[in-house]
Amino acid sequence: MTGRAATGQGRLRVLLGAAPGVGKTFTMLEEGHRLRSEGRDVVVGVVETHGRAGTARMAAGLPVVPQAVVNHRGVILHEMDLPALLERSPDIALVDELAHTNAPGAVNSKRWEDVRDLLEAGTDVISTVNIQHIESLNDVVEQITGVSQQETVPDSFLRGADQIEVVDLAPQALRDRLGDGLIYPAERIDAALANYFRLGNLTALRELALLWLADEVDQALTTYRREHGIDSPWEARERVVVALAGDAEGELLLRRGARIAARSGSGELLAVHVTSQDGLHTVDHQALAGQRVLVDKLGGTYHQVVGEDVPATLVDVARSLNATQLVLGVSRRSRLTTALTGPGIGATVIRESGDIDVHIVPHTRTGRRFPSFLLPRTGGALSRKRRLLGFLLAAAGGPALTAFLVAFRSPESVTSDVLSYQLLVVLVSLTGGIWPALAAAVFSGVALDYFFISPLYTVTVDDPLHIVALVLYSTIAVLVSLVVDRAARRSRAARRAAAESELLQTIAGSVLRGGDAVRALVDRAAEAFGLDCVRVVQEGRTVASSGTPSVDGEWSVIPLTGEGRLEFHGTGVTVSDRRLLSVVAAQVSVALEHRRLTATAEEIEPIAASDRVRGALLSALSQDCRLYPSRCA
């Protein structure tokens, strides 16, 4: 994996290993010899041989900057001499064990900070680190091996490296090296094989190292594509995005997407559900919950976002995930609905997808719904598209109705003519709301006066009762429009509340399924609101972070309960979004408090265990004193 180096700074190359003994230090020294043979000024800043003869032989012949001697409480320690290295100013410095903690009194407390100073001075550095010393993986490694590592390197520093390489060795081969005495002395071999170097541990650590590096490659690739304005997918591996509409066909789509991903060998399955704010889509929450469980079983990941325009949001999410293929169900809409309202989600996604392959999967219940644009949707809201449709219906329906009524005009048909125009206005109201309905009402009033009320073909009225009828007609049209408009706005608020509830359910599910609760909350918040970056800051330190701030947008802050704050960076954050983010902040506060209490419980557990032992001893002693008083005299 290759990254970027800051201008004027040295370049950092890190050799990453899954466990001690895989050959990181040997590889570093071997590379030092190669570079020196090319005429480069290479020096050894520090090498930890751990008594390994092969490593010591490989270090021979390379110039070494003598280590500094530190007397700490009567104990003589040897540390890398950073000032001497800076004064020597070589082209390349070999610095072993990046996570090492320096002795008190050194320039820096950590060796990775020494490396940072060397880089800032313009010296290239080759260093080594094991996967258990990466800060974000420290607790995971402890769960795998049962060993707690106190020395760690921040992920942010490692991710700034120009090159990270995994020095790989098969788990059984590593155990064989350990058994041959090439890693630890003979007296430590049996204990190491039975504990840290168990085959299962080494296999898990190896996979963890490869996954961490793969994630680093993905992040570097995403950053590069964003900085260079690249929207088209790069098919480094197949990423199959399955669009879930929240209906029963979701399971069929997921299984089809999983098969497509499996055929590519190392494909990745990603399920995406877009929650619409315009209220035009109903969701079966029970079906969606079952599909989230199925995604986990298929080894995929679930993503939920809120978007005004479902097809555009779906395509944007697919591009942001660097998707190569997109799977969605065929439209349920009838041909009449499609003809009157335009192309549906599938056709729009196909048109906007660009280089992303789109798979349209048919199902058994397509195209059987009654044209829903004729009826008010219980979850409806007045989107721009819907208002435009209302104006089109008024513009096309008015002249068509007038031509039809004129063809059958008679003195007795005035009442039916008025009711026909009233029906048109009601339909326009239900479709587009108040403004299209008012336009239809004005047109209908003029048409009635001009074509059907004597004298014909004028805008004058002879009978005062006809004027009253026109006024009542227009008033009814306005009232119907107002009722529809108010109902639609209230329905929009209800749909927004339902979307928020669904989002919170997803966030809670991410937390309950395990892992780092704070990290899960931050990731879901950034994803759901389309934010560039979300992070939790506590005591001046970033506890969890997701994403990278872009050039556009600005930072906003929500205080957390107690110490800390939730910071988010992005554009287009509404008042409703901030309210929901406040709920997320409250959950983050709870998660942080739970983390603190868990840490406290872990700290006092040894004390509690000691108290239990002490109590048992005292109880036994008391019992002995009662039974044998002479012994206690």
C-alpha positions as a printed NumPy array, in Angstrom:
array([[  0.   ,   0.   ,   0.   ],
       [  1.44 ,   3.338,  -1.045],
       [  0.334,   6.666,   0.371],
       [  1.578,  10.257,   0.24 ],
       [  4.464,  11.944,   1.954],
       [  4.337,  15.522,   3.11 ],
       [  6.486,  17.912,   1.067],
       [  9.957,  18.299,   2.579],
       [  9.533,  15.359,   4.937],
       [ 11.087,  11.952,   5.003],
       [  9.169,   8.891,   3.88 ],
       [  7.995,   6.243,   6.316],
       [  7.909,   2.55 ,   5.414],
       [  6.377,   0.203,   7.976],
       [  6.776,  -3.588,   8.031],
       [  3.674,  -5.013,   9.701],
       [  3.619,  -8.471,  11.263],
       [  0.841, -10.599,  12.712],
       [  3.031, -11.857,  15.601],
       [  6.626, -11.821,  16.862],
       [  9.035, -13.918,  14.828],
       [  7.517, -13.55 ,  11.359],
       [ 10.702, -11.836,  10.109],
       [ 10.001,  -8.092,  10.234],
       [ 13.377,  -7.082,  11.676],
       [ 15.232,  -9.483,   9.371],
       [ 13.41 ,  -8.025,   6.358],
       [ 14.195,  -4.468,   7.522],
       [ 17.917,  -5.246,   7.813],
       [ 17.911,  -7.077,   4.499],
       [ 16.376,  -3.996,   2.862],
       [ 19.027,  -1.843,   4.568],
       [ 21.791,  -3.89 ,   2.97 ],
       [ 20.141,  -3.619,  -0.445],
       [ 19.759,   0.145,  -0.22 ],
       [ 23.33 ,   0.551,   1.022],
       [ 24.582,  -1.465,  -1.95 ],
       [ 22.856,   1.113,  -4.153],
       [ 24.919,   3.882,  -2.574],
       [ 22.313,   5.158,  -0.097],
       [ 23.412,   6.417,   3.323],
       [ 21.761,   3.844,   5.601],
       [ 22.299,   3.658,   9.365],
       [ 20.821,   1.56 ,  12.13 ],
       [ 19.046,   3.696,  14.711],
       [ 18.023,   0.756,  16.862],
       [ 17.619,  -2.977,  16.285],
       [ 16.164,  -5.397,  18.822],
       [ 17.672,  -8.82 ,  18.067],
       [ 16.082, -10.535,  21.133],
       [ 19.053, -12.912,  21.117],
       [ 18.268, -14.277,  17.643],
       [ 21.485, -15.267,  15.933],
       [ 20.12 , -14.864,  12.402],
       [ 18.978, -11.296,  13.103],
       [ 22.354, -10.422,  14.663],
       [ 24.203, -11.75 ,  11.62 ],
       [ 21.997,  -9.744,   9.28 ],
       [ 22.698,  -6.553,  11.297],
       [ 26.447,  -7.   ,  10.883],
       [ 28.031,  -4.736,   8.296],
       [ 25.531,  -1.884,   8.66 ],
       [ 26.695,   1.381,  10.29 ],
       [ 25.113,   1.881,  13.708],
       [ 24.481,   5.038,  15.711],
       [ 25.433,   4.036,  19.288],
       [ 22.505,   3.887,  21.667],
       [ 22.132,   6.325,  24.54 ],
       [ 22.66 ,   4.972,  28.059],
       [ 19.924,   5.901,  30.55 ],
       [ 20.2  ,   5.287,  34.297],
       [ 16.678,   4.88 ,  35.639],
       [ 16.495,   4.217,  39.384],
       [ 19.757,   2.33 ,  39.336],
       [ 18.863,   0.297,  36.257],
       [ 20.948,   0.858,  33.116],
       [ 18.763,   1.077,  29.981],
       [ 19.766,   1.539,  26.357],
       [ 17.619,   3.663,  24.054],
       [ 17.892,   5.036,  20.531],
       [ 19.957,   8.226,  20.551],
       [ 17.613,  10.596,  18.73 ],
       [ 19.824,  13.725,  18.959],
       [ 22.799,  11.775,  17.55 ],
       [ 20.65 ,  10.462,  14.689],
       [ 19.375,  13.941,  13.888],
       [ 22.93 ,  15.253,  13.882],
       [ 24.092,  12.351,  11.697],
       [ 21.192,  13.07 ,   9.294],
       [ 21.379,   9.882,   7.185],
       [ 19.307,   9.239,   4.075],
       [ 17.603,   6.25 ,   5.692],
       [ 17.335,   5.205,   9.346],
       [ 16.383,   1.677,  10.413],
       [ 14.259,   1.894,  13.581],
       [ 12.94 ,  -1.344,  15.048],
       [  9.815,  -1.769,  17.214],
       [  7.814,   1.355,  16.471],
       [  5.537,   0.935,  19.525],
       [  8.414,   0.828,  22.058],
       [  8.099,   3.019,  25.164],
       [ 11.26 ,   5.024,  25.843],
       [ 12.912,   5.202,  29.241],
       [ 12.063,   8.217,  31.421],
       [ 14.225,  11.189,  30.574],
       [ 14.318,  10.523,  26.828],
       [ 13.408,  13.241,  24.343],
       [ 10.07 ,  11.579,  23.602],
       [  8.051,   9.078,  25.591],
       [  7.361,   6.83 ,  22.572],
       [  9.618,   5.606,  19.781],
       [  7.037,   6.465,  17.132],
       [  7.404,  10.091,  18.26 ],
       [ 11.165,   9.782,  17.664],
       [ 10.373,   8.5  ,  14.17 ],
       [  8.076,  11.472,  13.617],
       [ 10.943,  13.832,  14.49 ],
       [ 13.24 ,  12.   ,  12.068],
       [ 10.66 ,  12.308,   9.301],
       [ 10.214,  16.017,   9.956],
       [ 13.983,  16.396,   9.683],
       [ 13.861,  14.864,   6.186],
       [ 15.205,  11.385,   7.028],
       [ 13.493,   8.353,   5.498],
       [ 12.633,   5.675,   8.071],
       [ 12.038,   1.935,   7.788],
       [ 10.378,   0.562,  10.915],
       [  8.522,  -2.491,  12.225],
       [  5.383,  -3.095,  14.267],
       [  3.144,  -6.023,  15.206],
       [ -0.611,  -5.994,  14.74 ],
       [ -1.234,  -6.157,  18.516],
       [  0.423,  -2.757,  18.955],
       [ -2.027,  -0.87 ,  16.695],
       [ -4.168,   1.218,  19.01 ],
       [ -7.581,   0.491,  17.443],
       [ -6.905,  -3.279,  17.462],
       [ -5.413,  -3.507,  20.934],
       [ -8.63 ,  -4.69 ,  22.609],
       [ -9.439,  -7.108,  19.76 ],
       [ -6.019,  -8.739,  20.066],
       [ -6.497,  -9.01 ,  23.827],
       [ -9.792, -10.859,  23.254],
       [ -8.046, -13.26 ,  20.859],
       [ -4.88 , -13.945,  22.848],
       [ -5.824, -12.998,  26.404],
       [ -2.686, -10.806,  26.581],
       [ -2.992,  -7.053,  27.18 ],
       [ -0.505,  -4.864,  25.299],
       [  0.457,  -1.579,  26.963],
       [  2.595,  -0.258,  24.088],
       [  0.554,   1.021,  21.14 ],
       [  0.93 ,   3.174,  18.04 ],
       [ -1.897,   5.564,  17.038],
       [ -3.735,   4.533,  13.898],
       [ -3.492,   8.078,  12.592],
       [  0.313,   7.899,  12.606],
       [  0.384,   4.528,  10.85 ],
       [ -2.153,   5.62 ,   8.263],
       [  0.158,   8.521,   7.411],
       [  2.915,   6.109,   6.398],
       [  3.994,   6.188,   2.77 ],
       [  4.226,   2.418,   2.556],
       [  2.892,  -0.416,   4.733],
       [  3.834,  -4.016,   3.977],
       [  2.673,  -7.169,   5.693],
       [  5.541,  -9.547,   6.412],
       [  3.534, -12.744,   6.172],
       [  4.288, -16.222,   7.431],
       [  1.87 , -19.159,   7.634],
       [  0.808, -19.9  ,  11.253],
       [  2.153, -23.459,  11.232],
       [  5.461, -22.303,   9.745],
       [  5.737, -19.727,  12.542],
       [  5.094, -22.422,  15.162],
       [  7.774, -24.562,  13.518],
       [ 10.263, -21.691,  13.753],
       [  9.342, -21.249,  17.402],
       [  9.784, -24.968,  18.061],
       [ 13.225, -24.894,  16.408],
       [ 14.365, -22.229,  18.882],
       [ 14.625, -19.455,  16.277],
       [ 12.354, -17.025,  18.164],
       [ 12.543, -17.628,  21.928],
       [ 15.   , -19.44 ,  24.226],
       [ 14.305, -23.109,  24.915],
       [ 12.79 , -22.459,  28.346],
       [ 10.069, -20.243,  26.842],
       [  9.085, -22.382,  23.855],
       [  6.538, -24.708,  25.488],
       [  4.709, -21.885,  27.265],
       [  4.594, -19.802,  24.061],
       [  3.266, -22.702,  21.971],
       [  0.553, -23.427,  24.543],
       [ -0.565, -19.812,  24.92 ],
       [  0.09 , -16.877,  22.596],
       [  1.348, -18.999,  19.692],
       [ -1.617, -21.37 ,  19.536],
       [ -2.56 , -22.138,  15.951],
       [ -6.002, -20.523,  16.314],
       [ -4.488, -17.337,  17.752],
       [ -1.934, -17.012,  14.951],
       [ -4.569, -17.635,  12.276],
       [ -6.84 , -14.943,  13.743],
       [ -3.96 , -12.464,  14.101],
       [ -2.849, -13.08 ,  10.538],
       [ -6.364, -12.467,   9.221],
       [ -6.635,  -9.33 ,  11.384],
       [ -3.397,  -7.935,   9.931],
       [ -4.531,  -8.576,   6.363],
       [ -7.977,  -7.056,   7.02 ],
       [ -6.462,  -3.954,   8.616],
       [ -4.195,  -3.442,   5.634],
       [ -7.101,  -4.032,   3.227],
       [ -9.118,  -1.389,   5.072],
       [ -6.162,   0.988,   4.839],
       [ -5.96 ,   0.398,   1.09 ],
       [ -9.711,   1.076,   0.764],
       [ -9.401,   4.35 ,   2.708],
       [ -6.403,   5.483,   0.676],
       [ -8.23 ,   4.627,  -2.546],
       [-11.362,   6.487,  -1.428],
       [ -9.332,   9.558,  -0.415],
       [ -7.483,   9.575,  -3.733],
       [-10.714,   9.279,  -5.725],
       [-12.33 ,  12.094,  -3.726],
       [ -9.337,  14.423,  -4.054],
       [ -9.116,  13.835,  -7.798],
       [-12.868,  14.092,  -8.391],
       [-13.177,  10.496,  -9.654],
       [-16.807,   9.334,  -9.535],
       [-16.544,   6.218, -11.68 ],
       [-15.879,   2.949,  -9.805],
       [-12.468,   1.316,  -9.855],
       [-12.963,  -2.41 , -10.074],
       [-10.186,  -3.492,  -7.732],
       [-12.707,  -6.09 ,  -6.535],
       [-16.404,  -6.621,  -7.055],
       [-18.643,  -4.64 ,  -4.7  ],
       [-22.276,  -5.583,  -5.111],
       [-24.817,  -3.104,  -3.728],
       [-28.337,  -4.463,  -3.174],
       [-31.101,  -1.844,  -2.975],
       [-33.69 ,  -2.769,  -0.332],
       [-37.069,  -1.094,  -0.738],
       [-38.44 ,  -2.437,   2.542],
       [-40.726,  -5.067,   1.018],
       [-40.887,  -8.866,   0.941],
       [-38.732,  -9.153,  -2.2  ],
       [-35.645,  -7.914,  -0.315],
       [-34.544, -11.451,   0.602],
       [-34.655, -12.502,  -3.056],
       [-32.495,  -9.51 ,  -4.009],
       [-30.002, -10.186,  -1.202],
       [-29.528, -13.818,  -2.197],
       [-29.116, -12.847,  -5.848],
       [-26.552, -10.204,  -4.867],
       [-24.704, -12.69 ,  -2.648],
       [-24.438, -15.144,  -5.566],
       [-23.09 , -12.406,  -7.843],
       [-20.497, -11.441,  -5.215],
       [-19.541, -15.096,  -4.621],
       [-18.94 , -15.728,  -8.324],
       [-16.237, -13.029,  -8.339],
       [-14.229, -14.929,  -5.714],
       [-13.601, -12.083,  -3.244],
       [-16.656,  -9.94 ,  -3.852],
       [-18.247,  -7.8  ,  -1.164],
       [-21.99 ,  -7.58 ,  -0.462],
       [-23.472,  -4.267,   0.675],
       [-27.191,  -3.739,   1.356],
       [-28.569,  -0.19 ,   1.118],
       [-31.985,   1.059,   2.21 ],
       [-32.916,   4.636,   1.314],
       [-35.513,   6.166,   3.627],
       [-37.428,   8.767,   1.638],
       [-38.408,  12.053,   3.247],
       [-41.191,  12.732,   0.754],
       [-43.447,   9.991,   2.116],
       [-43.983,   8.29 ,  -1.234],
       [-42.819,   4.884,  -0.055],
       [-44.209,   2.585,   2.589],
       [-41.864,   0.215,   4.399],
       [-42.493,  -3.182,   5.954],
       [-40.314,  -2.738,   9.042],
       [-40.622,  -6.364,  10.047],
       [-39.406,  -7.514,   6.624],
       [-36.564,  -4.991,   6.72 ],
       [-35.458,  -6.208,  10.155],
       [-35.342,  -9.779,   8.871],
       [-33.319,  -8.663,   5.869],
       [-30.76 ,  -6.945,   8.127],
       [-30.265, -10.286,   9.897],
       [-29.914, -12.038,   6.528],
       [-27.258,  -9.518,   5.442],
       [-25.179, -10.462,   8.492],
       [-25.589, -14.184,   7.738],
       [-24.458, -13.618,   4.142],
       [-21.343, -11.812,   5.375],
       [-22.402,  -8.409,   4.041],
       [-22.865,  -4.975,   5.578],
       [-26.079,  -2.971,   5.987],
       [-26.303,   0.759,   5.241],
       [-29.271,   3.084,   5.726],
       [-29.461,   6.656,   4.451],
       [-32.118,   9.355,   4.236],
       [-32.623,  10.929,   0.826],
       [-35.1  ,  13.256,  -0.865],
       [-34.564,  11.663,  -4.291],
       [-34.369,   7.883,  -3.897],
       [-32.739,   6.999,  -7.271],
       [-30.147,   9.8  ,  -7.021],
       [-29.363,   8.913,  -3.403],
       [-28.993,   5.239,  -4.282],
       [-26.559,   5.993,  -7.107],
       [-24.576,   8.433,  -4.929],
       [-24.257,   5.844,  -2.159],
       [-23.19 ,   3.17 ,  -4.651],
       [-20.48 ,   5.474,  -6.006],
       [-19.289,   6.428,  -2.538],
       [-18.936,   2.704,  -1.746],
       [-17.004,   2.206,  -5.016],
       [-19.649,  -0.29 ,  -6.122],
       [-19.204,  -2.183,  -9.368],
       [-22.67 ,  -3.753,  -9.527],
       [-26.096,  -2.695,  -8.301],
       [-29.042,  -5.038,  -7.763],
       [-32.641,  -3.827,  -7.434],
       [-36.136,  -5.135,  -8.039],
       [-38.241,  -4.411, -11.082],
       [-40.795,  -1.621, -10.748],
       [-44.294,  -2.486,  -9.492],
       [-45.833,   0.48 , -11.273],
       [-48.352,  -0.013, -14.051],
       [-47.771,   1.272, -17.565],
       [-50.378,   3.997, -17.039],
       [-48.592,   5.25 , -13.928],
       [-45.245,   5.215, -15.749],
       [-46.705,   7.092, -18.725],
       [-48.206,   9.827, -16.53 ],
       [-45.495,  10.213, -13.872],
       [-42.332,   9.447, -15.817],
       [-39.684,   6.741, -15.372],
       [-39.501,   4.938, -12.059],
       [-36.581,   4.232,  -9.737],
       [-35.146,   1.392, -11.82 ],
       [-35.118,   3.343, -15.095],
       [-33.646,   6.405, -13.383],
       [-30.917,   4.354, -11.69 ],
       [-30.012,   2.723, -15.03 ],
       [-29.777,   6.15 , -16.67 ],
       [-27.627,   7.653, -13.885],
       [-25.496,   4.624, -12.997],
       [-22.711,   5.277, -15.5  ],
       [-20.057,   2.537, -15.233],
       [-21.923,   0.638, -12.514],
       [-23.605,  -2.519, -13.834],
       [-27.304,  -2.642, -12.888],
       [-29.217,  -5.904, -12.388],
       [-33.026,  -5.644, -12.45 ],
       [-34.485,  -8.702, -10.702],
       [-38.149,  -9.56 , -11.537],
       [-40.592, -10.795,  -8.906],
       [-44.067, -12.25 ,  -8.929],
       [-46.164,  -9.223,  -8.003],
       [-45.147,  -6.504, -10.44 ],
       [-47.443,  -3.958, -11.926],
       [-50.625,  -4.952, -10.073],
       [-51.246,  -1.86 ,  -8.01 ],
       [-54.032,   0.561,  -8.826],
       [-52.523,   3.822, -10.155],
       [-51.701,   5.418,  -6.836],
       [-51.284,   8.929,  -8.239],
       [-55.097,   9.209,  -8.369],
       [-55.546,   8.71 ,  -4.633],
       [-54.1  ,  10.516,  -1.635],
       [-51.24 ,   8.624,  -0.058],
       [-51.502,   8.355,   3.712],
       [-47.805,   9.095,   3.992],
       [-47.84 ,  11.749,   1.275],
       [-45.951,  15.019,   1.175],
       [-45.863,  17.857,  -1.361],
       [-42.622,  17.273,  -3.189],
       [-41.626,  19.39 ,  -6.159],
       [-42.317,  16.499,  -8.5  ],
       [-45.824,  16.105,  -7.112],
       [-46.659,  19.822,  -7.459],
       [-45.416,  19.748, -11.04 ],
       [-47.627,  16.749, -11.701],
       [-50.589,  18.734, -10.311],
       [-49.92 ,  21.63 , -12.67 ],
       [-49.606,  19.218, -15.62 ],
       [-52.889,  17.552, -14.687],
       [-54.61 ,  20.955, -14.494],
       [-53.089,  22.117, -17.79 ],
       [-54.   ,  18.913, -19.66 ],
       [-57.207,  17.937, -17.889],
       [-58.862,  21.373, -18.046],
       [-58.919,  21.776, -21.848],
       [-59.748,  18.085, -22.355],
       [-62.705,  18.257, -19.97 ],
       [-63.904,  21.513, -21.526],
       [-63.838,  20.014, -25.036],
       [-65.774,  16.971, -23.833],
       [-68.449,  19.021, -22.014],
       [-68.867,  21.48 , -24.901],
       [-69.56 ,  18.56 , -27.233],
       [-72.566,  17.535, -25.084],
       [-73.63 ,  21.   , -23.919],
       [-77.331,  21.679, -23.227],
       [-79.327,  24.084, -21.032],
       [-79.979,  21.298, -18.534],
       [-76.311,  20.233, -18.208],
       [-75.011,  23.223, -16.212],
       [-75.211,  21.351, -12.908],
       [-73.273,  18.347, -14.234],
       [-70.773,  20.724, -15.873],
       [-70.082,  22.432, -12.532],
       [-69.688,  19.073, -10.756],
       [-67.341,  17.823, -13.49 ],
       [-65.072,  20.855, -13.062],
       [-65.333,  20.447,  -9.277],
       [-64.107,  16.846,  -9.629],
       [-61.156,  18.063, -11.72 ],
       [-60.18 ,  20.592,  -9.052],
       [-60.433,  17.946,  -6.308],
       [-58.212,  15.559,  -8.301],
       [-55.68 ,  18.348,  -8.902],
       [-55.801,  19.182,  -5.167],
       [-55.144,  15.597,  -4.188],
       [-52.279,  15.352,  -6.656],
       [-50.468,  18.688,  -6.379],
       [-51.854,  20.599,  -3.42 ],
       [-53.092,  24.137,  -3.117],
       [-51.309,  26.053,  -5.882],
       [-52.139,  23.723,  -8.787],
       [-55.696,  23.492,  -7.407],
       [-56.07 ,  27.284,  -7.318],
       [-54.864,  27.463, -10.924],
       [-57.37 ,  24.759, -11.883],
       [-60.144,  26.582,  -9.981],
       [-59.468,  29.884, -11.755],
       [-59.365,  28.138, -15.137],
       [-62.547,  26.195, -14.375],
       [-64.406,  29.32 , -13.25 ],
       [-63.477,  31.184, -16.416],
       [-64.326,  28.149, -18.59 ],
       [-67.707,  27.704, -16.933],
       [-68.579,  31.378, -17.419],
       [-67.295,  31.485, -21.004],
       [-68.658,  28.213, -22.404],
       [-71.673,  27.248, -20.291],
       [-73.316,  30.289, -18.658],
       [-75.41 ,  32.737, -20.702],
       [-74.485,  34.847, -22.492],
       [-72.055,  32.342, -23.989],
       [-68.509,  33.235, -25.068],
       [-68.324,  36.211, -22.735],
       [-67.145,  36.644, -19.161],
       [-70.318,  38.384, -18.052],
       [-73.185,  36.817, -16.054],
       [-76.893,  37.704, -16.392],
       [-78.296,  35.768, -13.425],
       [-76.973,  36.812,  -9.955],
       [-77.499,  33.24 ,  -8.762],
       [-74.882,  32.116, -11.259],
       [-72.393,  34.537,  -9.656],
       [-73.163,  33.046,  -6.229],
       [-72.647,  29.535,  -7.671],
       [-69.24 ,  30.525,  -9.108],
       [-68.14 ,  32.048,  -5.807],
       [-69.227,  28.951,  -3.881],
       [-67.482,  26.759,  -6.433],
       [-64.199,  28.657,  -6.071],
       [-64.5  ,  28.663,  -2.246],
       [-64.994,  24.896,  -2.166],
       [-61.974,  24.434,  -4.431],
       [-59.79 ,  26.556,  -2.11 ],
       [-61.006,  24.774,   1.034],
       [-60.374,  21.329,  -0.459],
       [-56.902,  22.442,  -1.499],
       [-56.142,  23.771,   1.979],
       [-57.288,  20.544,   3.624],
       [-55.168,  18.435,   1.275],
       [-52.165,  20.697,   1.732],
       [-52.407,  20.628,   5.542],
       [-52.929,  16.865,   5.6  ],
       [-49.919,  16.36 ,   3.343],
       [-47.712,  18.537,   5.549],
       [-48.777,  16.669,   8.664],
       [-48.174,  13.378,   6.883],
       [-44.721,  14.609,   5.916],
       [-43.949,  15.267,   9.575],
       [-45.279,  11.818,  10.475],
       [-43.122,  10.18 ,   7.8  ],
       [-40.105,  12.094,   9.035],
       [-40.775,  10.827,  12.55 ],
       [-41.098,   7.274,  11.219],
       [-37.805,   7.646,   9.316],
       [-36.111,   8.925,  12.452],
       [-37.5  ,   6.032,  14.482],
       [-36.281,   3.561,  11.875],
       [-32.848,   5.188,  11.871],
       [-32.605,   5.008,  15.663],
       [-33.661,   1.354,  15.501],
       [-30.821,   0.696,  13.046],
       [-28.313,   2.524,  15.245],
       [-29.456,   0.615,  18.316],
       [-29.209,  -2.633,  16.391],
       [-25.638,  -1.832,  15.366],
       [-24.742,  -1.283,  19.008],
       [-26.554,  -4.367,  20.317],
       [-24.94 ,  -6.656,  17.757],
       [-21.625,  -6.099,  19.519],
       [-18.385,  -4.248,  18.918],
       [-17.483,  -0.743,  19.929],
       [-20.777,   1.037,  20.69 ],
       [-19.296,   4.532,  20.326],
       [-17.702,   3.649,  17.008],
       [-20.946,   2.087,  15.74 ],
       [-22.935,   5.208,  16.653],
       [-20.435,   7.493,  14.926],
       [-20.367,   5.37 ,  11.767],
       [-24.155,   5.131,  11.498],
       [-24.619,   8.877,  12.121],
       [-22.113,   9.821,   9.409],
       [-23.706,   7.394,   6.99 ],
       [-27.368,   8.24 ,   7.652],
       [-27.019,  12.027,   7.365],
       [-24.448,  12.038,   4.573],
       [-21.89 ,  13.876,   6.73 ],
       [-18.25 ,  14.206,   5.708],
       [-16.946,  13.527,   9.197],
       [-18.367,  12.729,  12.634],
       [-16.171,  12.431,  15.699],
       [-16.425,  12.201,  19.466],
       [-13.948,  14.393,  21.374],
       [-13.352,  13.871,  25.082],
       [-10.751,  15.67 ,  27.168],
       [ -9.128,  17.063,  24.032],
       [ -8.708,  13.579,  22.526],
       [-10.64 ,  12.048,  19.636],
       [-12.339,   8.955,  21.054],
       [-13.961,   7.801,  17.8  ],
       [-14.074,   9.227,  14.293],
       [-15.668,   8.384,  10.954],
       [-14.901,  10.042,   7.625],
       [-12.679,  12.945,   6.563],
       [-13.713,  16.653,   6.42 ],
       [-14.095,  18.01 ,   2.898],
       [-13.372,  21.486,   1.58 ],
       [-17.056,  22.44 ,   1.682],
       [-19.165,  22.437,   4.798],
       [-18.517,  23.525,   8.346],
       [-18.092,  22.026,  11.8  ],
       [-20.995,  21.888,  14.233],
       [-20.865,  20.79 ,  17.846],
       [-23.358,  19.083,  20.179],
       [-22.242,  18.843,  23.829],
       [-22.32 ,  15.433,  25.46 ],
       [-23.531,  14.714,  28.975],
       [-20.562,  15.293,  31.266],
       [-17.243,  15.728,  29.5  ],
       [-16.898,  15.724,  25.716],
       [-18.73 ,  16.761,  22.576],
       [-20.035,  15.326,  19.321],
       [-18.602,  17.17 ,  16.314],
       [-19.877,  16.759,  12.765],
       [-18.797,  18.296,   9.457],
       [-20.992,  18.625,   6.381],
       [-23.544,  20.672,   4.461],
       [-27.329,  20.715,   4.359],
       [-27.906,  19.727,   7.995],
       [-31.475,  20.763,   8.88 ],
       [-33.015,  21.589,  12.237],
       [-34.667,  18.155,  12.27 ],
       [-31.304,  16.559,  11.557],
       [-29.743,  18.404,  14.491],
       [-32.565,  17.234,  16.747],
       [-31.948,  13.629,  15.751],
       [-28.193,  14.095,  16.093],
       [-28.872,  15.277,  19.647],
       [-30.497,  11.897,  20.293],
       [-27.421,  10.198,  18.836],
       [-25.268,  12.379,  21.116],
       [-27.292,  11.213,  24.114],
       [-26.675,   7.582,  23.127],
       [-22.972,   8.337,  22.688],
       [-22.944,   9.77 ,  26.229],
       [-24.534,   6.577,  27.541],
       [-22.05 ,   4.431,  25.61 ],
       [-19.105,   6.437,  26.964],
       [-20.439,   6.122,  30.495],
       [-20.887,   2.372,  30.   ],
       [-17.311,   2.156,  28.738],
       [-16.07 ,   4.054,  31.795],
       [-18.031,   1.853,  34.193],
       [-16.786,  -1.293,  32.444],
       [-13.198,  -0.114,  32.766],
       [-13.777,   0.684,  36.453],
       [-15.307,  -2.744,  37.025],
       [-12.321,  -4.392,  35.362],
       [ -9.97 ,  -2.387,  37.576],
       [-11.689,  -3.349,  40.82 ],
       [-12.229,  -7.001,  39.888],
       [ -8.765,  -8.037,  41.19 ],
       [ -9.514,  -6.168,  44.418],
       [-12.884,  -7.891,  44.715],
       [-11.266, -11.255,  44.059],
       [ -8.666, -10.51 ,  46.712],
       [-11.428,  -9.54 ,  49.144],
       [-13.237, -12.791,  48.444],
       [-10.078, -14.794,  49.126],
       [ -9.394, -12.785,  52.274],
       [-12.969, -13.328,  53.456],
       [-12.71 , -17.068,  52.811],
       [ -9.451, -17.252,  54.777],
       [-10.91 , -15.29 ,  57.69 ],
       [-14.009, -17.474,  57.687],
       [-11.867, -20.612,  57.741],
       [ -9.703, -19.184,  60.512],
       [-12.764, -18.269,  62.535],
       [-14.147, -21.758,  62.131],
       [-10.824, -23.258,  63.286],
       [-10.802, -21.005,  66.342],
       [-14.294, -22.154,  67.307],
       [-13.416, -25.807,  66.877],
       [ -9.886, -25.662,  68.314],
       [ -9.646, -22.727,  70.761],
       [ -6.233, -23.842,  71.968],
       [ -4.701, -23.243,  68.531],
       [ -5.799, -19.597,  68.571],
       [ -4.618, -18.897,  72.114]])
